[in-house]
Coordinates of C-alpha atoms in Angstrom, one line a residue:
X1 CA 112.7 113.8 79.0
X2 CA 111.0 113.6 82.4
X3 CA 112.6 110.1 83.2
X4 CA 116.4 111.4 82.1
X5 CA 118.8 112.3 85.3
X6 CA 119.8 115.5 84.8
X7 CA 122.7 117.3 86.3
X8 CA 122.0 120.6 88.4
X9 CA 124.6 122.3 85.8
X10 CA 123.2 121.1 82.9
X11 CA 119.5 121.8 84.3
X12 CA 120.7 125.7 84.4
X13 CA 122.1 125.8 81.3
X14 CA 118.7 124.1 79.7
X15 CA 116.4 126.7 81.7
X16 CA 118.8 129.8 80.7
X17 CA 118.8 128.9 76.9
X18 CA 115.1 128.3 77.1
X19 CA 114.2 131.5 79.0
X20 CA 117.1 133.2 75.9
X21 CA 114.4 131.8 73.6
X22 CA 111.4 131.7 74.3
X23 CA 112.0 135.8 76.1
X24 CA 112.6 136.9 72.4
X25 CA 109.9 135.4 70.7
X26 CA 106.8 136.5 72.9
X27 CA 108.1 140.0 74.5
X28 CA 106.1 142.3 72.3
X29 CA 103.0 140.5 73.9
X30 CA 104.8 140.6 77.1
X31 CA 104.8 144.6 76.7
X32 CA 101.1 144.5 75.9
X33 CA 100.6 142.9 78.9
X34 CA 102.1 145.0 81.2
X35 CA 100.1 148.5 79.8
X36 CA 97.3 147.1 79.5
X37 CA 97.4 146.1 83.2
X38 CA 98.8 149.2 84.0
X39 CA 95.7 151.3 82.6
X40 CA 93.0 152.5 85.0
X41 CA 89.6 154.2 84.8
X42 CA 90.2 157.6 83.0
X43 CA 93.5 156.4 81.3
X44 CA 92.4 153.9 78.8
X45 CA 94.9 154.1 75.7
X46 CA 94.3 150.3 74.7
X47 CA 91.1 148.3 73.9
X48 CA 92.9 144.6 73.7
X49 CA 96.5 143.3 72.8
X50 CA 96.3 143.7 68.8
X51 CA 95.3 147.8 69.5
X52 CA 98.0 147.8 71.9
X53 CA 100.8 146.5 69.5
X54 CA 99.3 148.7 66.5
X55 CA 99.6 151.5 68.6
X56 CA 102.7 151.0 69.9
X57 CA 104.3 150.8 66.4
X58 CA 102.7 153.3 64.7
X59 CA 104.5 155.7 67.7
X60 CA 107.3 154.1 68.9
X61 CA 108.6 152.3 65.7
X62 CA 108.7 148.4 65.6
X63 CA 111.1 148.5 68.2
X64 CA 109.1 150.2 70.3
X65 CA 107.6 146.7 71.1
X66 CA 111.1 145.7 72.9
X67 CA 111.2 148.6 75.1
X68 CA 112.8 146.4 77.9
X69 CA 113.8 143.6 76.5
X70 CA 117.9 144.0 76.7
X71 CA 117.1 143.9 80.6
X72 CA 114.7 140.6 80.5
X73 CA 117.3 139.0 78.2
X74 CA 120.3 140.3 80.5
X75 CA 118.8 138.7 83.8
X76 CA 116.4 135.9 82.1
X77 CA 119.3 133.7 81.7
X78 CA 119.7 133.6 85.4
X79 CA 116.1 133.6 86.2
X80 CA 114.6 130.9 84.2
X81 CA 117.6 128.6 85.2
X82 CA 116.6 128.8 89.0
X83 CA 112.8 128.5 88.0
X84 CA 112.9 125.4 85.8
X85 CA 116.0 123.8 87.5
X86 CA 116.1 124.7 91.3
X87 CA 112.3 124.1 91.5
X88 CA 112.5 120.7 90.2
X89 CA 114.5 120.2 93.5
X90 CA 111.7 122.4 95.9
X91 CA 114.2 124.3 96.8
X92 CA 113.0 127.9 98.3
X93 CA 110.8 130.2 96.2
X94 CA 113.5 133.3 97.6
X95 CA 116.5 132.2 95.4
X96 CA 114.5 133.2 92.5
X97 CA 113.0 136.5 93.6
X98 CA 116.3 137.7 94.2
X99 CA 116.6 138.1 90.7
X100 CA 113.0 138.0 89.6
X101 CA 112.0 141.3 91.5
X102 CA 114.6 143.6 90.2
X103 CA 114.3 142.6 86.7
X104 CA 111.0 142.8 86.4
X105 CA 110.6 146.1 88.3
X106 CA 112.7 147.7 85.9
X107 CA 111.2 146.2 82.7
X108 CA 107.8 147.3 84.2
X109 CA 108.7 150.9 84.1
X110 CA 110.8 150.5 80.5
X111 CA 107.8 148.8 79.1
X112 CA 105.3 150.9 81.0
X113 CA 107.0 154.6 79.6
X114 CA 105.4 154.3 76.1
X115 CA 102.0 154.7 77.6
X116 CA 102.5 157.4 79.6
X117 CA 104.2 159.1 76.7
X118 CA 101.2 158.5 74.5
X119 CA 98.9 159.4 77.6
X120 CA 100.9 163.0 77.8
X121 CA 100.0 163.7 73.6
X122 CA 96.5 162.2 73.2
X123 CA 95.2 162.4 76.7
X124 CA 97.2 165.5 78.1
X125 CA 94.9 166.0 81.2
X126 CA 95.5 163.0 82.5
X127 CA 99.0 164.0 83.0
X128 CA 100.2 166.2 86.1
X129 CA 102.3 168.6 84.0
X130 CA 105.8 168.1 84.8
X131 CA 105.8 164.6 86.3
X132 CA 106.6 162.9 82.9
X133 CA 110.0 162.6 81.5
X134 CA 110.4 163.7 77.9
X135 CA 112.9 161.5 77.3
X136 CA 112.3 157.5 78.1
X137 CA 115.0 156.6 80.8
X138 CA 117.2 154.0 80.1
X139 CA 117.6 150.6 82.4
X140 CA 120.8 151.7 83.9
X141 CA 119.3 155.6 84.9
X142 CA 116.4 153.8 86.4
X143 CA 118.8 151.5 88.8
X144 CA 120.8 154.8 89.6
X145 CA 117.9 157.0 90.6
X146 CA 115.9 153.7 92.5
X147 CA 119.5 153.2 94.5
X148 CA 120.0 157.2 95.1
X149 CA 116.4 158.1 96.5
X150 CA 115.6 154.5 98.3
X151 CA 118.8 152.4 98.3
X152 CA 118.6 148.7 97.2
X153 CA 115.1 148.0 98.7
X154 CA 114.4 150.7 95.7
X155 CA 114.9 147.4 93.5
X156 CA 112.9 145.1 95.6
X157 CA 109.2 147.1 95.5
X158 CA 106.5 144.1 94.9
X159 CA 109.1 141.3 96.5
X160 CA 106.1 140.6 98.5
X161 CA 103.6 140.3 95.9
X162 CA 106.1 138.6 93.6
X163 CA 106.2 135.4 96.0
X164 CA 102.5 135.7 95.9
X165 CA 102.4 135.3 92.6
X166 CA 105.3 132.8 92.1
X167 CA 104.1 130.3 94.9
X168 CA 100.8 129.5 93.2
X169 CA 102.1 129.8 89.9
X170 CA 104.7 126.7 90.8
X171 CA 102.3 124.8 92.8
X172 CA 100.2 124.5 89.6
X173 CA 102.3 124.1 86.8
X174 CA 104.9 121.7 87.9
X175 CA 102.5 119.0 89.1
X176 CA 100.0 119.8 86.5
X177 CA 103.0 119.6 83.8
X178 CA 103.9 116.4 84.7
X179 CA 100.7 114.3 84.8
X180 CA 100.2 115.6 81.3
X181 CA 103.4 114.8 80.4
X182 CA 102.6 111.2 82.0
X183 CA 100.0 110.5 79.9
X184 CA 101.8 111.1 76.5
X185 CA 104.3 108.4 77.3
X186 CA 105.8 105.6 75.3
X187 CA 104.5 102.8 77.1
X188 CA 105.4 102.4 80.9
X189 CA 108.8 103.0 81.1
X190 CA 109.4 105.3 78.2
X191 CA 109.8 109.1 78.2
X192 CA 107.1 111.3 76.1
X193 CA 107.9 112.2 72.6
X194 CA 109.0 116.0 72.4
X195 CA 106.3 117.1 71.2
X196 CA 104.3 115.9 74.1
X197 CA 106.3 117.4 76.1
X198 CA 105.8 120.7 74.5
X199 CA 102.0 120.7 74.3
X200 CA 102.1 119.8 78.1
X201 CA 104.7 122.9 79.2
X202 CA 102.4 125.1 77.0
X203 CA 99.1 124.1 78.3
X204 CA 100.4 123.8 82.5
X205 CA 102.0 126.9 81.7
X206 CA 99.0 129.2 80.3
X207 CA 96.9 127.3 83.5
X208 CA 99.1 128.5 86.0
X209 CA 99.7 132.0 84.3
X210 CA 95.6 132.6 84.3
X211 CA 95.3 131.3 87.8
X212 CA 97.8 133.3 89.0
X213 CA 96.5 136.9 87.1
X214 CA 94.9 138.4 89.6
X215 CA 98.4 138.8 91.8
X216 CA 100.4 139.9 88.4
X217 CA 98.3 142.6 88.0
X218 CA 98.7 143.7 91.6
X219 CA 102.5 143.2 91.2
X220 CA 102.6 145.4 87.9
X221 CA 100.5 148.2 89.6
X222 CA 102.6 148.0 93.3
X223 CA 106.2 148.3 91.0
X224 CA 104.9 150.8 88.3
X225 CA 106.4 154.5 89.3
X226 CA 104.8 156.7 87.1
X227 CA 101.4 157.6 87.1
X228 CA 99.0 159.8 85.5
X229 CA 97.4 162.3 87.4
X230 CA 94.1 160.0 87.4
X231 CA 95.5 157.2 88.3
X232 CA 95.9 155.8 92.2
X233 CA 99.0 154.9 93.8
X234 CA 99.2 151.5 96.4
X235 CA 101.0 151.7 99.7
X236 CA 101.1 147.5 99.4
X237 CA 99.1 145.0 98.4
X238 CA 96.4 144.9 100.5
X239 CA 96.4 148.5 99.9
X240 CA 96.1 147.3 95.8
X241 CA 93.3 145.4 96.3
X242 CA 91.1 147.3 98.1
X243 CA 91.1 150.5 95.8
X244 CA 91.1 148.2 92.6
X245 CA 88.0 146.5 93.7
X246 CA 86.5 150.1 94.6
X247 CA 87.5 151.8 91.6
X248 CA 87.4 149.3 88.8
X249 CA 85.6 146.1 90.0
X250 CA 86.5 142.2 90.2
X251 CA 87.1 142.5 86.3
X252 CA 90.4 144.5 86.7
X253 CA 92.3 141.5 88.2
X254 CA 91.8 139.8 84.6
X255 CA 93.6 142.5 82.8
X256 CA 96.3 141.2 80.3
X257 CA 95.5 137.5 81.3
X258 CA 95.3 136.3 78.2
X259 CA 98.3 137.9 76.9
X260 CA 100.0 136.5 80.3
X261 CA 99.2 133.4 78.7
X262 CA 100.2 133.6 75.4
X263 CA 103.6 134.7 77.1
X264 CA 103.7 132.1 79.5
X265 CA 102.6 128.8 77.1
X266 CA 106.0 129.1 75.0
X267 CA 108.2 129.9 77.4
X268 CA 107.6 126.5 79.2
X269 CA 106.9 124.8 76.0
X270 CA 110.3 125.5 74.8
X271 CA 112.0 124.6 77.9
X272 CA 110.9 121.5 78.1
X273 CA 111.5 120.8 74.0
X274 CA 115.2 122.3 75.1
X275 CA 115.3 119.9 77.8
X276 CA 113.9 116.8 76.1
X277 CA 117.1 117.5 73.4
X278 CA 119.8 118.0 76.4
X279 CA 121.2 121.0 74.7
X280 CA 123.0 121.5 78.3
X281 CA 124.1 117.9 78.5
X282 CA 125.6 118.3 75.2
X283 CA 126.8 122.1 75.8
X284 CA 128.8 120.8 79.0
X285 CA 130.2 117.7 77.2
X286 CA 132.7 119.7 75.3
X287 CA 134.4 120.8 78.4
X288 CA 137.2 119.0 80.4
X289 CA 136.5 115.9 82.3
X290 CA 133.0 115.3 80.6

């Protein structure tokens, strides 16, 4: 897989179907991840990912658990395409955010609503009367109301803290993804069975997704918009830091790593099983002059 020549084309193709996949198989953990990064001292709906998920369904119905998900499949296509092909060429980090930081700031608040609704019925007083819609807004009344109060920079809260996160995140799992990839090969020359190929996306990918934690959480904070009326507000990321440190202590920058990672491992295992395969080699052969 590593040694094959792949086309730029066929490389986005590969990323998008990947992202298609592996996006649908691990977002309800995805969703835990993102409340229980979200929750602050006072506010604490969720002890760990499996309360989380229980939770969730017993108030939100099963799919409760995909709050979000038709805008993460929507612009997922795109975004895992850049990440997995335009990286292999170290081309700029910005190409990605474009899309990245829009998508996921309006996922965050989609995924985020359940919890403040649950915080408004069990835990009323942590909730400035008011301040809390009754009814969870959908993706495309979010992008109106971001665009009417602050314009298109609305859509780009936590760009800054997304490239902090997604620098690091690349520096470690591409090279770290292929030396373990390396050593599962046939022999010199040969390319690593699939299934190496898998184990060594999952494991470079759960790496990187740990390592990089600490600056998830701060982006998930920095783009949530509602709060409860215990809970602080960041002007930035410096500004994130310095009140999580105060208020909650060194621990907080851990929150939801693990689920991070559980999220993470398939999403780059399955894109490189889907690019061992060449399902976009074989997807573009059908059309003309191929």
């Amino acid at each position: 897989m590593a040694d094959k020549q792949i086309s730029l084309p066929a490389k986005l193709i590969n990323g998008g179907i990947a992202g298609l996949i592996g996006v649908s198989c691990v977002f309800p953990i995805d969703l835990a991840k993102t409340r229980l990064q979200n929750q602050q001292n006072g506010s604490r709906l969720y002890t760990s990912m499996s309360d989380c998920l229980i939770k969730t369904i017993r108030s939100e119905g099963y799919f409760g658990m995909y709050r979000g998900s038709a805008v993460n499949l929507t612009l997922v296509t795109p975004e895992k395409a850049i990440k997995l092909a335009i990286f292999s060429f170290s081309v700029c980090l910005l190409s990605q955010v474009i899309v990245t930081t829009p998508m996921e700031m309006l996922k965050i608040q989609l995924q985020d609503a359940g919890r403040i609704e649950a915080q408004r019925k069990l835990m009323p007083e942590t909730v400035v009367p008011g301040t809390v819609p009754t009814k969870s807004p959908t993706a495309m009344q979010l992008t109106r109301e971001l665009l009417k109060e602050k314009g298109i920079a609305g859509l780009y809260k936590g760009l800054g803290a997304t490239l902090l996160r997604d620098v690091p995140f690349s520096i470690i799992y591409f090279p770290l993804f292929a030396n373990l990839n390396t050593l599962g090969k046939r022999g010199a020359e040969g390319p690593a069975p699939f299934y190496v190929s898998f184990l060594a996306g999952c494991l470079a990918g759960s790496t990187a997704a740990v390592a990089v934690n600490p600056v998830d959480v701060i982006k998930t904070r920095i783009q949530s918009m509602n709060r409860g009326s215990t809970e602080e507000t960041y002007s930035g990321v410096t500004d994130c830091i310095s009140k999580i440190l105060k208020n909650e202590g060194p621990s907080a920058f851990l929150k939801g790593a693990y689920c991070r990672a559980l999220v993470i491992a398939p999403l780059f295992g399955i894109a490189q099983v889907v690019y061992f395969f060449g399902a976009g080699e074989y997807i573009l052969s059908f059309l003309p002059g191929n």
